[in-house]
GROMACS .gro file of C-alpha atoms in nm:
model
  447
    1UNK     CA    1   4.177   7.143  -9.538
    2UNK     CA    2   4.172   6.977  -9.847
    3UNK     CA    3   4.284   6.626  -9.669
    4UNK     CA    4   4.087   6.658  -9.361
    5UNK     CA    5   3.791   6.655  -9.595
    6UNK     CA    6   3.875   6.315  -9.761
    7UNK     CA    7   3.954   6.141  -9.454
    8UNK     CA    8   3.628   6.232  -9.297
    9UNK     CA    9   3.474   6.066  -9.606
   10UNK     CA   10   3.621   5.755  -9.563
   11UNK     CA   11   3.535   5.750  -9.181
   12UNK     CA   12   3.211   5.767  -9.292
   13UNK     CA   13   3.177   5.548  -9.594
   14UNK     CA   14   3.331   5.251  -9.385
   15UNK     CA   15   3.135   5.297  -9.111
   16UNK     CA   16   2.808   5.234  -9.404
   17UNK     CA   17   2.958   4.935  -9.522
   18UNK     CA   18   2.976   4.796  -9.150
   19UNK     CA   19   2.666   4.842  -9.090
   20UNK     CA   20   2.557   4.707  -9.435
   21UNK     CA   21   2.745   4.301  -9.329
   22UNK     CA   22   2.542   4.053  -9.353
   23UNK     CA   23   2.520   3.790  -9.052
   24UNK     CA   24   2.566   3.441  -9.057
   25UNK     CA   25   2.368   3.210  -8.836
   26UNK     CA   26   2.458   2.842  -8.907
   27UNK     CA   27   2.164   2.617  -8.828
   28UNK     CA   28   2.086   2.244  -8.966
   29UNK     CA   29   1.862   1.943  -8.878
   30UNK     CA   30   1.858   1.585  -8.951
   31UNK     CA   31   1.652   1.284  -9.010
   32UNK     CA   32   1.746   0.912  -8.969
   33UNK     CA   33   1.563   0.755  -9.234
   34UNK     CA   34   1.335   0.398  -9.127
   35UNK     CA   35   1.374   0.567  -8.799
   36UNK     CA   36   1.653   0.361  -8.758
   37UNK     CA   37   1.942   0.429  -8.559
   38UNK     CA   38   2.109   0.108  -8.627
   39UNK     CA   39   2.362   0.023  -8.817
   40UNK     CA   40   2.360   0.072  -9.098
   41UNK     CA   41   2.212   0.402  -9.066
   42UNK     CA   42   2.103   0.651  -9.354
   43UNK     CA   43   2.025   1.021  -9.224
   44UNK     CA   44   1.959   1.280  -9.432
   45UNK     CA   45   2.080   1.637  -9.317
   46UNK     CA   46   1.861   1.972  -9.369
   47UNK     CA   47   2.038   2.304  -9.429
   48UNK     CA   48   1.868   2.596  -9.199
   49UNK     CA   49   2.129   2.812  -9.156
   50UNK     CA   50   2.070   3.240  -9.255
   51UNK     CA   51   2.292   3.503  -9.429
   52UNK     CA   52   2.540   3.260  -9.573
   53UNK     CA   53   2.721   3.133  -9.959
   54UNK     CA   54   2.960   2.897  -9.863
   55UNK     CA   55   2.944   2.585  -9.621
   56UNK     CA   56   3.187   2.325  -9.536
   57UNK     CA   57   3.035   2.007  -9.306
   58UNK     CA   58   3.220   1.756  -9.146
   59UNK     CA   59   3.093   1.416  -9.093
   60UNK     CA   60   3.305   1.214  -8.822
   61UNK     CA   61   3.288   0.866  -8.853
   62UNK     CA   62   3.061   0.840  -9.199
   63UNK     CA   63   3.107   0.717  -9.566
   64UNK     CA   64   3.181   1.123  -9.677
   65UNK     CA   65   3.366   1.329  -9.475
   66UNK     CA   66   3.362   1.602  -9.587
   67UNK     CA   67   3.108   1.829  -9.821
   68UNK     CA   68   3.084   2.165  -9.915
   69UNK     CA   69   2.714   2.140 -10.079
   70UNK     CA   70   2.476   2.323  -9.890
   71UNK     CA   71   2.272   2.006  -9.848
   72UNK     CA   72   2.473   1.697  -9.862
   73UNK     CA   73   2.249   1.472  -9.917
   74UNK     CA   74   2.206   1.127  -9.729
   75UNK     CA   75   2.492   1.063  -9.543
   76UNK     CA   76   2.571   0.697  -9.399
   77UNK     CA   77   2.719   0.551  -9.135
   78UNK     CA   78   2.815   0.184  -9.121
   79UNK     CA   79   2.962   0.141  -8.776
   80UNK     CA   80   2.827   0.192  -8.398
   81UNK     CA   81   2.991   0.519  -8.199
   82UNK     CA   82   2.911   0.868  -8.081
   83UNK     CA   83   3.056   1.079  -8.403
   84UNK     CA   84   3.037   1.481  -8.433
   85UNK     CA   85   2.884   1.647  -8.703
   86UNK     CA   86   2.993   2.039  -8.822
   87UNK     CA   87   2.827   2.276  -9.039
   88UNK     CA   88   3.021   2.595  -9.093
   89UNK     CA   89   2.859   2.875  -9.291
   90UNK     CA   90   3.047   3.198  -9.477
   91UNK     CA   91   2.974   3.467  -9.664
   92UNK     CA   92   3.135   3.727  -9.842
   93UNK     CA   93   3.099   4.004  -9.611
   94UNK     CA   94   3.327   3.773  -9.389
   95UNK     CA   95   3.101   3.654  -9.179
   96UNK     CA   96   3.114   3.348  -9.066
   97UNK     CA   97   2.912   3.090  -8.778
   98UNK     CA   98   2.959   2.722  -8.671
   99UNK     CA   99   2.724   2.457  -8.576
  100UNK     CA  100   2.801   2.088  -8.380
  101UNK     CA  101   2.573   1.845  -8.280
  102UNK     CA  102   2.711   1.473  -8.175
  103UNK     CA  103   2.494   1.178  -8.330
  104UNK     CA  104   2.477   0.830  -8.117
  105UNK     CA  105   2.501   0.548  -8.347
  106UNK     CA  106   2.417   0.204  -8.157
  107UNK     CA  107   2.504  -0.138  -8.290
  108UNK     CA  108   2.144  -0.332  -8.471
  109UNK     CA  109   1.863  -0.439  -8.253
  110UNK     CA  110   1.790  -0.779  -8.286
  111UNK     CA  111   1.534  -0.995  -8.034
  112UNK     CA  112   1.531  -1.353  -8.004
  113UNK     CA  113   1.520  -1.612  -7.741
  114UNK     CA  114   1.482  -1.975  -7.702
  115UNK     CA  115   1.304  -2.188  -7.432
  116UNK     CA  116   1.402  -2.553  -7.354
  117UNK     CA  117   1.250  -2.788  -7.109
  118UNK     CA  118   1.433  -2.973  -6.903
  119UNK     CA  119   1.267  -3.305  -6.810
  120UNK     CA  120   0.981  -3.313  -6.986
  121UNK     CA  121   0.670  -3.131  -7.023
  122UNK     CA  122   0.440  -3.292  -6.745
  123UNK     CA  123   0.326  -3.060  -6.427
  124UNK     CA  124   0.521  -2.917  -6.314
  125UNK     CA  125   0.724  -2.858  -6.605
  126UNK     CA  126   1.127  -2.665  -6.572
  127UNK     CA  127   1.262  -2.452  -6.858
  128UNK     CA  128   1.571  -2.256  -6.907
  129UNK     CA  129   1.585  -2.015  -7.135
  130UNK     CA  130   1.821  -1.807  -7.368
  131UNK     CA  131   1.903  -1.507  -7.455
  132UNK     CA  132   1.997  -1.440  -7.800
  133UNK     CA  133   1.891  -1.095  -7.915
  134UNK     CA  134   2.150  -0.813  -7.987
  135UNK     CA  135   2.223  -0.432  -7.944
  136UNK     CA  136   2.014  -0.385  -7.659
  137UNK     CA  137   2.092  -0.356  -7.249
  138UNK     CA  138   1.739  -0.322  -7.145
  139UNK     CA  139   1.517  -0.667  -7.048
  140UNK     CA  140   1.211  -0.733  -6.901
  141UNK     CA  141   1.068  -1.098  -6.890
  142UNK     CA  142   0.718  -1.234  -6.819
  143UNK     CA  143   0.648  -1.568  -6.763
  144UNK     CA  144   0.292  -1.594  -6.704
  145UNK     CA  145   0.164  -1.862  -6.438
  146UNK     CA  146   0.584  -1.890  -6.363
  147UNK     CA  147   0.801  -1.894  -6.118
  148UNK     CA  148   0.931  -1.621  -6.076
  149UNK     CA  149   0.672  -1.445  -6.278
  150UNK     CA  150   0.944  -1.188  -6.452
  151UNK     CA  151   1.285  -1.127  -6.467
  152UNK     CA  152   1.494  -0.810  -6.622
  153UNK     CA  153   1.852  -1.000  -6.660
  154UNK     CA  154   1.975  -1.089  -6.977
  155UNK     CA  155   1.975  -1.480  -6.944
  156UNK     CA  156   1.706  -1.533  -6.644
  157UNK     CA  157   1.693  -1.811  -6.423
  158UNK     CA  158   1.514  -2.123  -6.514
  159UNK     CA  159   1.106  -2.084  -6.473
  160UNK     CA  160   0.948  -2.345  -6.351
  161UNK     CA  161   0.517  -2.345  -6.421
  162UNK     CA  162   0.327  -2.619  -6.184
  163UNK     CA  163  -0.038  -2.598  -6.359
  164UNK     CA  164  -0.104  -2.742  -6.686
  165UNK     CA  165  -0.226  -2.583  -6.975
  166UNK     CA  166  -0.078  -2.323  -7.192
  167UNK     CA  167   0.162  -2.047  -7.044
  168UNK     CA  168   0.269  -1.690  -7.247
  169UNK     CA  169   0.643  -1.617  -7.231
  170UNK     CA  170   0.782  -1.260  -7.345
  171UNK     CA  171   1.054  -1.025  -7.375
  172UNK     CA  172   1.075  -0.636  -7.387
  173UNK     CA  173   1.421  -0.523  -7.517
  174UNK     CA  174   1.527  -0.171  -7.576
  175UNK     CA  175   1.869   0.022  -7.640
  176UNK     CA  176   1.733   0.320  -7.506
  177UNK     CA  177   1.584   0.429  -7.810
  178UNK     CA  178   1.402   0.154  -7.940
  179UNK     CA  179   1.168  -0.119  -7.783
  180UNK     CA  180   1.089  -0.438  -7.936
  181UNK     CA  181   0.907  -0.739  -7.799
  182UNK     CA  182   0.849  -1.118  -7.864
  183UNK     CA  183   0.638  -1.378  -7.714
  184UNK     CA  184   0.582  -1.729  -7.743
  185UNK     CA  185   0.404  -2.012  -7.530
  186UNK     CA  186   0.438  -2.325  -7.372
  187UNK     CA  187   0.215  -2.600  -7.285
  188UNK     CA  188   0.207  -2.796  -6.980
  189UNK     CA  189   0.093  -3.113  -6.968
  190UNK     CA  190  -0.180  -3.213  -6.711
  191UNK     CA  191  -0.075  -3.387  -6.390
  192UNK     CA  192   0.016  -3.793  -6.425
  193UNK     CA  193  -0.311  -3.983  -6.310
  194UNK     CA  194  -0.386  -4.345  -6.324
  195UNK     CA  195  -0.644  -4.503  -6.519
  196UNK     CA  196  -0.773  -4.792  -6.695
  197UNK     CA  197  -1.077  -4.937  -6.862
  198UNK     CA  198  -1.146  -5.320  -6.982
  199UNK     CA  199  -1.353  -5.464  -7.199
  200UNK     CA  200  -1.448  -5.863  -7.201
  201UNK     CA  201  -1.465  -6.047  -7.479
  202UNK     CA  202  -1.834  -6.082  -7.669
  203UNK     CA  203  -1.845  -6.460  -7.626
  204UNK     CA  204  -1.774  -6.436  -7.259
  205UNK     CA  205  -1.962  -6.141  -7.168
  206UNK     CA  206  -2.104  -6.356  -6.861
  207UNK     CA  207  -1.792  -6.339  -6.677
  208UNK     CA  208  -1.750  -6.724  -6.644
  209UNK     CA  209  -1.454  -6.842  -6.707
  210UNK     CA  210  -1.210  -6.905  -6.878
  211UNK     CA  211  -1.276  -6.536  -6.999
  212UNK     CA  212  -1.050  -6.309  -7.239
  213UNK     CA  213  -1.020  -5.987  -7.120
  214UNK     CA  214  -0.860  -5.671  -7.290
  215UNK     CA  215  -0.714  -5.399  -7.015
  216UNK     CA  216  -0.687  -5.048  -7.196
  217UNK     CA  217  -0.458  -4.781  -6.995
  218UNK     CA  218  -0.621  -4.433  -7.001
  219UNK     CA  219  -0.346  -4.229  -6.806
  220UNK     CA  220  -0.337  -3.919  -6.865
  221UNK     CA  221   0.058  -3.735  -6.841
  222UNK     CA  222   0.179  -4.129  -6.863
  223UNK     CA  223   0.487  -4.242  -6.992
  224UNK     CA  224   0.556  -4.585  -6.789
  225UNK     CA  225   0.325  -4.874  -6.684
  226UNK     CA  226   0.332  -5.168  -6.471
  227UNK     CA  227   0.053  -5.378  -6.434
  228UNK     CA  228  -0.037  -5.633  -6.176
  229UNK     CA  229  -0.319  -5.845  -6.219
  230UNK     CA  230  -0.444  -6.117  -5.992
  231UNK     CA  231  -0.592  -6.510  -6.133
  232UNK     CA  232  -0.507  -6.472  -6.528
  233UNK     CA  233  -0.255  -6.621  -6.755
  234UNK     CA  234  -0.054  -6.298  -6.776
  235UNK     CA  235   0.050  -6.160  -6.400
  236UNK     CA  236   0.273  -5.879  -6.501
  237UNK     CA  237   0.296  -5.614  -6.803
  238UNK     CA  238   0.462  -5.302  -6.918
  239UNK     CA  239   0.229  -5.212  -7.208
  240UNK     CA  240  -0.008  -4.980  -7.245
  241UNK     CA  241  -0.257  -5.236  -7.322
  242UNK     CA  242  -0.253  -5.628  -7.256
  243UNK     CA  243  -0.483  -5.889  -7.355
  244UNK     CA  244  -0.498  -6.164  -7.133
  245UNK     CA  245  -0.743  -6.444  -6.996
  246UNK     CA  246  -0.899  -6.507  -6.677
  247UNK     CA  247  -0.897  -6.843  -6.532
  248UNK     CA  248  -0.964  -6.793  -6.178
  249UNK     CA  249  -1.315  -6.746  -6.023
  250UNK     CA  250  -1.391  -6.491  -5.788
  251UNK     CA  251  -1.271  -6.135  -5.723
  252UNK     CA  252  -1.008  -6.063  -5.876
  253UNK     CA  253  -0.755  -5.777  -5.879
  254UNK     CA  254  -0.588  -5.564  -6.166
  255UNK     CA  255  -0.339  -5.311  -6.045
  256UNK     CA  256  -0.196  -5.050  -6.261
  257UNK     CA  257   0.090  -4.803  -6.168
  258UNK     CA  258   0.227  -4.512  -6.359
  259UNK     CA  259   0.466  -4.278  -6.388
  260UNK     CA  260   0.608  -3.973  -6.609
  261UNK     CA  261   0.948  -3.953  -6.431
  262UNK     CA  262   0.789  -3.656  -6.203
  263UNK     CA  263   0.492  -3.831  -6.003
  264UNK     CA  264   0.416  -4.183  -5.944
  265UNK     CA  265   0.043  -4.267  -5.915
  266UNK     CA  266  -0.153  -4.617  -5.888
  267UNK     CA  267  -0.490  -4.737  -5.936
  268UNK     CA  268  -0.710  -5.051  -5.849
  269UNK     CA  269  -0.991  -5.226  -6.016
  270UNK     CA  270  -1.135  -5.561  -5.913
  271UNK     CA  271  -1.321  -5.835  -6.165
  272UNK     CA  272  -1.547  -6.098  -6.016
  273UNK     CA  273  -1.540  -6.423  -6.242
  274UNK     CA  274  -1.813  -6.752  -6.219
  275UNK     CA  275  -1.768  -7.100  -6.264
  276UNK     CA  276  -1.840  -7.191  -6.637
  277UNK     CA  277  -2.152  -7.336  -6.698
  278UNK     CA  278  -2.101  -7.379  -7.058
  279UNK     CA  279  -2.453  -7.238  -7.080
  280UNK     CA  280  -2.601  -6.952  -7.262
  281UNK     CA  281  -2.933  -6.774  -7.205
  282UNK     CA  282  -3.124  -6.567  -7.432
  283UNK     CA  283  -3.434  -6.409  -7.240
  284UNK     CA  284  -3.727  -6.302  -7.420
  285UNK     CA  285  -3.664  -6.297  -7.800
  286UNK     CA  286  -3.921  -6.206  -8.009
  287UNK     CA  287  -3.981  -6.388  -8.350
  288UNK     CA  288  -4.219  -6.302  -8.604
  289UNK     CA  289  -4.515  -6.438  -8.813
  290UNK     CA  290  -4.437  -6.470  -9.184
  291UNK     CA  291  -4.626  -6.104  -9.203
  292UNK     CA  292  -4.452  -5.966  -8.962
  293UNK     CA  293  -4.092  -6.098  -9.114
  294UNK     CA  294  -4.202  -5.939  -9.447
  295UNK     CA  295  -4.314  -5.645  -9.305
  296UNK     CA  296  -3.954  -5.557  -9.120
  297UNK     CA  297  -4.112  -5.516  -8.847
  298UNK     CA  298  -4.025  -5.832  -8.655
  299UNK     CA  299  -3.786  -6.121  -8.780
  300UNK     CA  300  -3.802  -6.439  -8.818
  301UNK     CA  301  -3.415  -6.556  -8.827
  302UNK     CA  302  -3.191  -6.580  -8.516
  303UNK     CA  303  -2.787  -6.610  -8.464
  304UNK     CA  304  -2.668  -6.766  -8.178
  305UNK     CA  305  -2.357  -6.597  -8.205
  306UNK     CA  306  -2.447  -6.264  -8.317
  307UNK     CA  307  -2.709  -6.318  -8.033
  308UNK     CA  308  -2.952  -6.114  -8.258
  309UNK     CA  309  -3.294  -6.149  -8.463
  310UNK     CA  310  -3.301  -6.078  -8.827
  311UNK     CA  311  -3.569  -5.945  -9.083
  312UNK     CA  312  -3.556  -6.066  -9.446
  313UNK     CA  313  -3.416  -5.750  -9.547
  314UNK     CA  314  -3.136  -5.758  -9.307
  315UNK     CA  315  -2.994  -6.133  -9.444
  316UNK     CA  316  -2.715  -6.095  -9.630
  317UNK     CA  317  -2.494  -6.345  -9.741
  318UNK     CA  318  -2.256  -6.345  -9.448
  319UNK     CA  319  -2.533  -6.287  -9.201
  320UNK     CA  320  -2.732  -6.562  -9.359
  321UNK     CA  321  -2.394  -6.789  -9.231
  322UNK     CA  322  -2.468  -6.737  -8.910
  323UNK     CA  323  -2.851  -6.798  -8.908
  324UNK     CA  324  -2.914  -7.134  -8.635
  325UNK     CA  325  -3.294  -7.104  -8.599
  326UNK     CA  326  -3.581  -6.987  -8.821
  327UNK     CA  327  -3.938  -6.938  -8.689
  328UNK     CA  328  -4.227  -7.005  -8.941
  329UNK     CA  329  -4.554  -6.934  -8.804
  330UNK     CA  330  -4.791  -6.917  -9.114
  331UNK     CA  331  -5.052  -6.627  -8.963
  332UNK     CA  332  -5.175  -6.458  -8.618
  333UNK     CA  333  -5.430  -6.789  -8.552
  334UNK     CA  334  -5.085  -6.943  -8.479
  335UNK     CA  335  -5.238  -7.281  -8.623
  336UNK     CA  336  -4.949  -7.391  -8.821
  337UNK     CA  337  -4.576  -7.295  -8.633
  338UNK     CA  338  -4.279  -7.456  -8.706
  339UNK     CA  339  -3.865  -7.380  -8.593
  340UNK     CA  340  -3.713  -7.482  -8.902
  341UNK     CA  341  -3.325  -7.578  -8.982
  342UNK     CA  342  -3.197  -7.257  -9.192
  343UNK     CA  343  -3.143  -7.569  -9.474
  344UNK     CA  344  -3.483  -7.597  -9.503
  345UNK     CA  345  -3.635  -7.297  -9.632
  346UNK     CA  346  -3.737  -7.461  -9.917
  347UNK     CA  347  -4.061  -7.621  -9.733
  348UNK     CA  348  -4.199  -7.251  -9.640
  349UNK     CA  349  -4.224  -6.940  -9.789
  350UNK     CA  350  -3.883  -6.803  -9.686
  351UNK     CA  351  -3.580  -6.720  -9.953
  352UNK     CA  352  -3.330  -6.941  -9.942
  353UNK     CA  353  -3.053  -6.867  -9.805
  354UNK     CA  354  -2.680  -6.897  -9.910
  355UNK     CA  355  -2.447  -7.168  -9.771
  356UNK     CA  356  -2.691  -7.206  -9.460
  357UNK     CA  357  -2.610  -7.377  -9.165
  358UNK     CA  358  -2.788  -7.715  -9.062
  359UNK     CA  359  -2.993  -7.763  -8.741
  360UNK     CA  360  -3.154  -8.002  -8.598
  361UNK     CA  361  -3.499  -7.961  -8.449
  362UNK     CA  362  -3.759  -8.138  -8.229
  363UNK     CA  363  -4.051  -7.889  -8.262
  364UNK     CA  364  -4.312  -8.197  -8.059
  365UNK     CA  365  -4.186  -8.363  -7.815
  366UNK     CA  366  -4.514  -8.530  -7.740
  367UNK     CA  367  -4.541  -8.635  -8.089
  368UNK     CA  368  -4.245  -8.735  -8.189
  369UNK     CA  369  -4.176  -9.076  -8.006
  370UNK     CA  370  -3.812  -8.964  -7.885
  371UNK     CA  371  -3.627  -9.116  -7.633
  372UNK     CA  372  -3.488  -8.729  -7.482
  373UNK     CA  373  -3.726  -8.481  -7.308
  374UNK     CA  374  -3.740  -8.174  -7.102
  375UNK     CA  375  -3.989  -8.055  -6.925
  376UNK     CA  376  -4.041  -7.625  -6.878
  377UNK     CA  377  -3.961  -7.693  -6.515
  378UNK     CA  378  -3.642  -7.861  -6.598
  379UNK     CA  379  -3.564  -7.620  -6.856
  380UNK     CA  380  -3.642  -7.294  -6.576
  381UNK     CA  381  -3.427  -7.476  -6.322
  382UNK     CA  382  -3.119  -7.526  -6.554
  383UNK     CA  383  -2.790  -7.339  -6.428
  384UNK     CA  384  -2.547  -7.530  -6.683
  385UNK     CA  385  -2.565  -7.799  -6.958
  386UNK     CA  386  -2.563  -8.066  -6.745
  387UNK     CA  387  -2.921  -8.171  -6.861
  388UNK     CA  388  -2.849  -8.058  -7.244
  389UNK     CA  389  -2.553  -8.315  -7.272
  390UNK     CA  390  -2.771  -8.613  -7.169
  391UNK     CA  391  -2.976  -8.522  -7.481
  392UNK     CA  392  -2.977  -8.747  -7.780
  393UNK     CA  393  -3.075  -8.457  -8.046
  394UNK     CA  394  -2.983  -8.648  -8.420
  395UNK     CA  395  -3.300  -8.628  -8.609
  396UNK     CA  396  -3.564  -8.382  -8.729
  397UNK     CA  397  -3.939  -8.490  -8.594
  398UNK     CA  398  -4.026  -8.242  -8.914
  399UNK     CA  399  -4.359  -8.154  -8.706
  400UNK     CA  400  -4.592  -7.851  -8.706
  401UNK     CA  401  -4.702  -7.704  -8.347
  402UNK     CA  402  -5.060  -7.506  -8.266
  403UNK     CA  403  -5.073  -7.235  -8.001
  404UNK     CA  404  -5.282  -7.485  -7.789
  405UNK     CA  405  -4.991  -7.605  -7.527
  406UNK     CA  406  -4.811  -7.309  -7.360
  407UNK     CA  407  -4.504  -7.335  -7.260
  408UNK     CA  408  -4.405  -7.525  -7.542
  409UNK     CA  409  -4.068  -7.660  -7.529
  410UNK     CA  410  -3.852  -7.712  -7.882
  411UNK     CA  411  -3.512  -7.941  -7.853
  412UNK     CA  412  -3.246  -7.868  -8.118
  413UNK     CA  413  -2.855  -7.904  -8.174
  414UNK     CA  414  -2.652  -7.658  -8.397
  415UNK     CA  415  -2.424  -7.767  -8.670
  416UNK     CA  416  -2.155  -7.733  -8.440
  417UNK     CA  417  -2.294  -7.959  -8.216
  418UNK     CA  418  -2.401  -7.767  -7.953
  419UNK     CA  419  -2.749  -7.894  -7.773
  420UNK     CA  420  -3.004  -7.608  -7.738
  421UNK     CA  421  -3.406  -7.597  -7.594
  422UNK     CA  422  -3.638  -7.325  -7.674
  423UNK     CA  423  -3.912  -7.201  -7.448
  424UNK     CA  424  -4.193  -7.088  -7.621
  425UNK     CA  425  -4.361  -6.859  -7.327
  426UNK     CA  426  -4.661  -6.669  -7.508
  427UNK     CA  427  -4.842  -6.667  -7.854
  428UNK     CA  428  -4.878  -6.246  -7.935
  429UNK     CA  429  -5.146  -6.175  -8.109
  430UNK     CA  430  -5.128  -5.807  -8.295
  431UNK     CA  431  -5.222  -5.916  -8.663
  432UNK     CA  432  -4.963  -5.883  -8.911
  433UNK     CA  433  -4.700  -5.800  -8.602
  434UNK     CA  434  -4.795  -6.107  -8.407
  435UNK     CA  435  -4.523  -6.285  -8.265
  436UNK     CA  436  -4.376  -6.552  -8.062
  437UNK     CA  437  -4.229  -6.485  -7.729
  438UNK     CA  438  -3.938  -6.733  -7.635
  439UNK     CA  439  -3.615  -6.820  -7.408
  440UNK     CA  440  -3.303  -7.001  -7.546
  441UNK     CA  441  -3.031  -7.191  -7.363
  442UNK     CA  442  -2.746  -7.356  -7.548
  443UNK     CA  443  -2.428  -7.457  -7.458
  444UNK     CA  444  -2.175  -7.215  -7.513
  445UNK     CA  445  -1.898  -7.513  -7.626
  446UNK     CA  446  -1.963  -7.843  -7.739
  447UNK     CA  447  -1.931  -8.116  -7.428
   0.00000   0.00000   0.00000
């Protein structure tokens, strides 16, 4: 009986201790640090797992192994693959549990492209393009105002954009787990026209030849130009801009034709060009009193070739170089008037001026016995010099002029020889502002 007791205690007690075990559920989670699961990747692993003392992971494919911490640490992995990671948790009741998960390691992301046009960048403009980003298998192009307008292969076909004006190229690239994008832009050129302007020269502003001529191209998308030009001394050109002089009267033609290696356009202007009648009219110039000169209100000095009327406060010393014709008029009763040589100033109130040129005037023709005249009519009626060159102009009559004959013509030749009348046409009388309104002709070149 004795024995039958005992055993029955040890039924018993066993039975306690089995029901007393501890269970072990092994549980764990992980976190890829920089969210990155590129190599070189960094994850950190976090025990969870219940009831257990002892663990032992395995770590396929990483720069540890093996670890029998519960919480490893960061754990690294340095090349692309699928790898398996185990966690398996004891304790000393003998229980024991196992966890795997697999972890997808993908080779680094990378996203890059390049765009090269083929040609050259006028409408409409070609480009191929490149591919050169890494570790992903998912693209999607946009190529805005292209065609085609997107694309999802890996190298796309070349794009080709006909407007001008800037154009947005990007690229979406993923490895299934991460998405990065790019963009950059190109600018298209607008289309090739044809276009020129010309400017004559100052001195021969009055189209009469011979006249120098400067032809400006303002193509737009250009990159080649031929001109053809009809009745100057240059018939053909390929720059961008030729000077050149016209010796031809009439209409004449200037042809320009350009191209950008993608469009060829042309363009037509026509120049009409006069005899020369080596004549040049100013029309009502208005000189002052000695007042009004002071004042700066209406000048006294005029340029033949700056075609322009001067104040005392506007002579400097290179303008006062170009001074042919000076009017002195002492006051508004216009009883004392004079044109006087710029040499000269010395005999009226005016500053002298610096190196000045030498003229030579006839300010009375009916007072100064001279063998020369003109008449108003014969200076209104005068198309050229023709009448100027029969003109013996080689001394100063040195006169003073009232407002009492009207028109009052005044002979004169400039130092450089070149024979001139003046039409004095009215006598304005607005006190200190009065002034004298006149007409010049003078020979453009000495004959």
């Amino acid at each position: 009986m004795k024995n039958i007791g005992y055993i029955l205690f040890i039924i018993v007690f066993w039975s306690c201790l089995k029901e007393e075990a501890v269970p072990v559920i092994a549980d764990f989670e992980y976190e890829v640090l920089e969210n990155d699961y590129s190599v070189p990747v960094s994850i950190i692993f976090f025990n969870r797992t219940e009831g257990a003392d002892q663990y032992e992971w395995r770590f396929e494919g990483a720069n540890l192994s093996r670890s029998i911490d519960r919480n490893p640490g960061i754990i690294k992995f340095k090349t692309k693959g699928t790898y398996t990671i185990t966690l398996t948790a004891t304790n000393i009741d003998g229980s024991e549990d196992t966890k795997t998960l697999e972890i997808k390691i993908d080779d680094p992301v990378t996203i890059d492209f390049t765009v090269t046009n083929l040609i050259n960048t006028f409408s409409p403009a070609k480009y191929s393009i490149k591919n050169l980003s890494e570790g992903a298998h998912v693209f999607k192009w946009k190529f805005e105002g292209g065609q085609p307008s997107s694309a999802t292969d890996q190298n796309p076909e070349e794009v080709l954009f006909k407007e001008p004006g800037e154009h947005v190229i990007s690229l979406e690239i993923s490895n299934g787990r991460e998405t990065y994008t790019k963009s950059t832009s190109v600018t298209v050129a607008p289309y090739l026209t044809a276009d020129f302007d010309y400017s004559i020269a100052f001195e021969n502003d009055d189209f009469q030849i011979p006249a120098k001529v400067n032809l400006k191209n303002t193509s737009i998308s250009a990159t080649d130009y031929t001109w053809t030009i009809e009745g100057a001394n240059i018939t053909t050109s390929k720059e961008s801009e030729v000077q050149l002089v016209f010796n031809t009267t009439g209409e004449q033609n200037i042809t320009l034709t350009t191209s950008n290696g993608k469009e060829t356009k042309t363009t037509t202007r026509s120049i009409t060009f006069f005899e020369n009648t080596n004549l040049r009219t100013f029309k009502n110039i208005k000189l002052g009193i000695n007042t009004a000169h002071k004042n700066n209100t209406i000048g006294s000095f005029f340029s033949i070739s700056t075609r322009k009327v001067y104040t005392k406060q506007q002579i400097t010393t290179e303008i006062g170089k170009t001074i042919d014709l000076v009017f002195y008029g002492l006051n508004s009763t216009y009883e004392r008037n004079q044109i006087v040589s710029p040499d000269k100033l010395l005999s009226t109130p005016f500053d002298v001026i610096k190196d000045p040129k030498k003229t030579i005037l006839v300010n009375t023709q009916e007072l100064c016995n001279c063998s020369m005249s003109l008449t108003p009519e014969q200076f209104d009626s005068m198309n050229d010099d023709t009448l100027l060159r029969d003109l013996s102009i080689d001394t100063d009559d040195n006169l003073y002029f009232d407002n009492t004959t009207v028109p009052r013509i005044i002979l004169f030749k400039t130092q450089e020889n070149k024979r001139g009348a003046i039409k004095i046409k009215e006598f304005i009388n607005e006190g200190i502002n009065s002034y004298i309104l006149v007409d010049i002709k003078v020979q453009k070149e000495k004959r």
